[in-house]
């Protein structure tokens, strides 16, 4: 059973034609927090600045809890729409949020497993030499000698830093730290690293 999707209960329900093209998945709903309808979310980043900055969250709920954001609106197994965020903040390693129209714990718990995305256009601006990891996906990576090592396929955290996973002739993992990363050129979509091709 899906949670109710009436606009008065869960926020606006977007038609497929209105679904933004620049959505970035940033969190999943873990369940309810408290008794007043707040959601508890697990953010995909230890610094969920985009999630906390956005006043509108785009949700996708699926019977398949591991489902990615839908490519179109034709999947009857998915419910999607927009939540208006009244408040959101960090709490005990998670993010908790008060969503307009979600009024009690039972309703909040029914959204466990929902995917939450925000528009890339709504991400806060970053300073020089700062990057959102999602912007690195697909970038070509080469070493100082000009040897192509692969393209950034994904990333994962490990202790105090992130690791880039490269897809090329073979998979490689490169720590995203200044000791290994020389330059990131967002215009050319390329990264230069201090990395031996046999590593």
XYZ file of C-alpha atoms in Angstrom:
199
model
C 0.000 0.000 0.000
C 1.216 3.481 -0.863
C 0.679 6.390 1.508
C -2.208 8.704 0.616
C -1.309 11.186 -2.105
C -4.022 13.817 -1.875
C -2.410 17.270 -2.041
C -3.924 18.238 1.316
C -2.228 15.258 2.953
C 1.161 15.117 1.332
C 1.876 18.311 -0.580
C 1.594 19.008 -4.284
C 1.420 16.115 -6.711
C 3.318 16.904 -9.900
C 2.188 15.820 -13.325
C 4.993 14.124 -15.300
C 5.341 17.166 -17.569
C 6.157 19.301 -14.529
C 8.802 16.996 -13.110
C 12.147 18.880 -13.136
C 15.020 17.468 -15.143
C 17.765 18.616 -12.765
C 16.813 16.564 -9.699
C 19.560 15.080 -7.546
C 18.776 12.338 -5.050
C 19.997 13.505 -1.645
C 18.265 11.389 1.016
C 15.834 8.641 1.920
C 13.104 8.745 4.518
C 13.887 6.419 7.400
C 10.616 6.900 9.234
C 8.873 9.156 11.721
C 10.509 11.396 14.300
C 8.423 12.290 17.322
C 4.640 12.246 17.419
C 3.786 15.389 15.449
C 4.423 14.102 11.940
C 8.075 14.980 11.484
C 10.133 12.836 9.102
C 13.512 11.329 9.918
C 15.824 11.087 6.898
C 19.199 9.571 6.147
C 21.147 11.978 3.953
C 23.516 10.658 1.296
C 26.154 13.191 2.324
C 27.652 13.880 5.760
C 27.212 17.586 4.916
C 23.622 17.736 3.607
C 23.680 21.433 2.767
C 21.509 21.105 -0.341
C 18.865 19.102 1.512
C 18.717 21.572 4.397
C 18.716 24.633 2.150
C 15.827 23.556 -0.074
C 12.276 24.576 0.783
C 10.778 22.068 -1.655
C 11.657 18.380 -1.675
C 10.712 16.136 -4.587
C 9.745 12.699 -3.346
C 9.427 9.335 -5.020
C 7.813 6.454 -3.181
C 8.046 2.938 -4.551
C 7.067 -0.562 -3.547
C 10.687 -1.349 -4.390
C 12.615 0.437 -1.632
C 15.843 0.432 -3.664
C 14.293 2.019 -6.737
C 16.069 5.059 -8.199
C 14.284 8.201 -9.282
C 11.897 7.341 -12.128
C 12.884 8.292 -15.654
C 9.271 9.106 -16.496
C 5.828 9.127 -14.968
C 4.581 5.852 -16.409
C 5.561 3.504 -13.586
C 2.376 2.683 -11.710
C 4.412 1.262 -8.839
C 5.725 4.734 -7.966
C 4.105 7.775 -6.407
C 5.835 11.115 -6.714
C 5.246 14.755 -5.916
C 6.521 17.762 -4.003
C 6.726 18.457 -0.300
C 6.823 21.968 1.143
C 9.369 21.979 3.960
C 8.418 24.030 7.007
C 11.560 23.244 8.991
C 14.529 20.918 8.651
C 17.612 20.406 10.763
C 20.245 17.894 11.756
C 19.572 15.610 14.690
C 21.737 12.756 16.003
C 23.423 12.110 12.668
C 20.201 12.275 10.678
C 17.999 15.031 9.285
C 14.540 15.676 10.696
C 11.896 17.742 8.963
C 8.440 19.192 9.426
C 6.554 18.778 6.151
C 3.380 20.652 5.317
C 0.416 18.268 5.360
C 2.101 15.412 7.267
C 0.371 15.809 10.595
C 0.990 12.743 12.749
C 3.424 9.930 13.405
C 1.405 7.322 11.500
C 1.370 9.412 8.341
C 5.083 10.170 8.671
C 5.979 6.515 9.204
C 4.051 5.541 6.069
C 6.653 7.415 4.002
C 9.562 5.240 5.163
C 11.651 4.314 2.131
C 10.708 7.346 0.053
C 13.496 8.894 -2.016
C 14.020 12.635 -1.597
C 15.599 14.819 -4.267
C 16.213 18.524 -4.689
C 16.766 20.583 -7.803
C 20.380 21.165 -8.744
C 19.413 24.780 -9.387
C 18.535 25.095 -5.689
C 21.932 23.905 -4.425
C 23.754 26.623 -2.424
C 26.624 28.307 -4.224
C 30.066 27.016 -3.328
C 33.342 28.850 -2.920
C 36.459 28.462 -5.026
C 37.924 24.957 -5.101
C 34.702 23.499 -3.680
C 32.645 20.934 -5.569
C 29.500 18.948 -5.143
C 30.430 15.314 -5.614
C 27.474 14.820 -7.936
C 29.134 17.291 -10.331
C 32.114 14.960 -10.673
C 30.071 12.066 -12.077
C 31.102 11.415 -15.673
C 34.265 13.518 -15.537
C 37.295 12.104 -17.346
C 40.251 11.361 -15.084
C 43.868 11.248 -16.211
C 47.178 11.246 -14.387
C 49.989 13.803 -14.623
C 51.472 11.916 -17.564
C 48.221 12.221 -19.512
C 47.259 8.553 -19.133
C 43.474 8.146 -19.141
C 42.376 6.269 -16.011
C 38.610 6.270 -16.464
C 35.512 8.342 -15.785
C 34.003 8.988 -12.383
C 31.186 6.475 -11.976
C 30.341 6.926 -8.304
C 31.847 7.755 -4.936
C 31.670 6.543 -1.363
C 32.818 7.817 2.038
C 35.652 6.214 3.944
C 36.612 7.804 7.225
C 37.435 11.504 6.813
C 37.336 11.655 3.002
C 35.572 10.427 -0.120
C 36.796 7.936 -2.694
C 36.089 8.269 -6.416
C 35.322 5.056 -8.289
C 36.534 5.207 -11.888
C 35.184 3.134 -14.767
C 37.741 2.523 -17.501
C 39.574 -0.490 -18.860
C 39.402 -1.578 -15.224
C 37.849 -0.145 -12.086
C 40.006 2.139 -9.951
C 39.446 3.882 -6.623
C 41.137 7.241 -6.032
C 40.832 9.168 -2.739
C 39.405 12.626 -3.375
C 42.044 14.501 -1.376
C 44.622 17.116 -2.333
C 47.471 14.620 -1.950
C 46.191 12.819 -5.069
C 43.937 15.306 -6.878
C 45.833 18.057 -8.703
C 43.063 19.853 -10.581
C 39.333 19.688 -11.212
C 38.215 21.523 -14.353
C 34.435 21.802 -14.335
C 34.387 23.510 -17.747
C 36.374 20.740 -19.446
C 34.796 18.049 -17.245
C 38.226 16.642 -16.394
C 40.289 15.745 -13.336
C 44.067 15.366 -13.127
C 45.430 13.105 -10.403
C 48.810 11.956 -9.144
C 48.140 8.261 -9.708
C 50.061 5.436 -11.324
C 48.008 3.564 -13.938
C 48.944 0.226 -12.357
C 47.584 1.215 -8.938
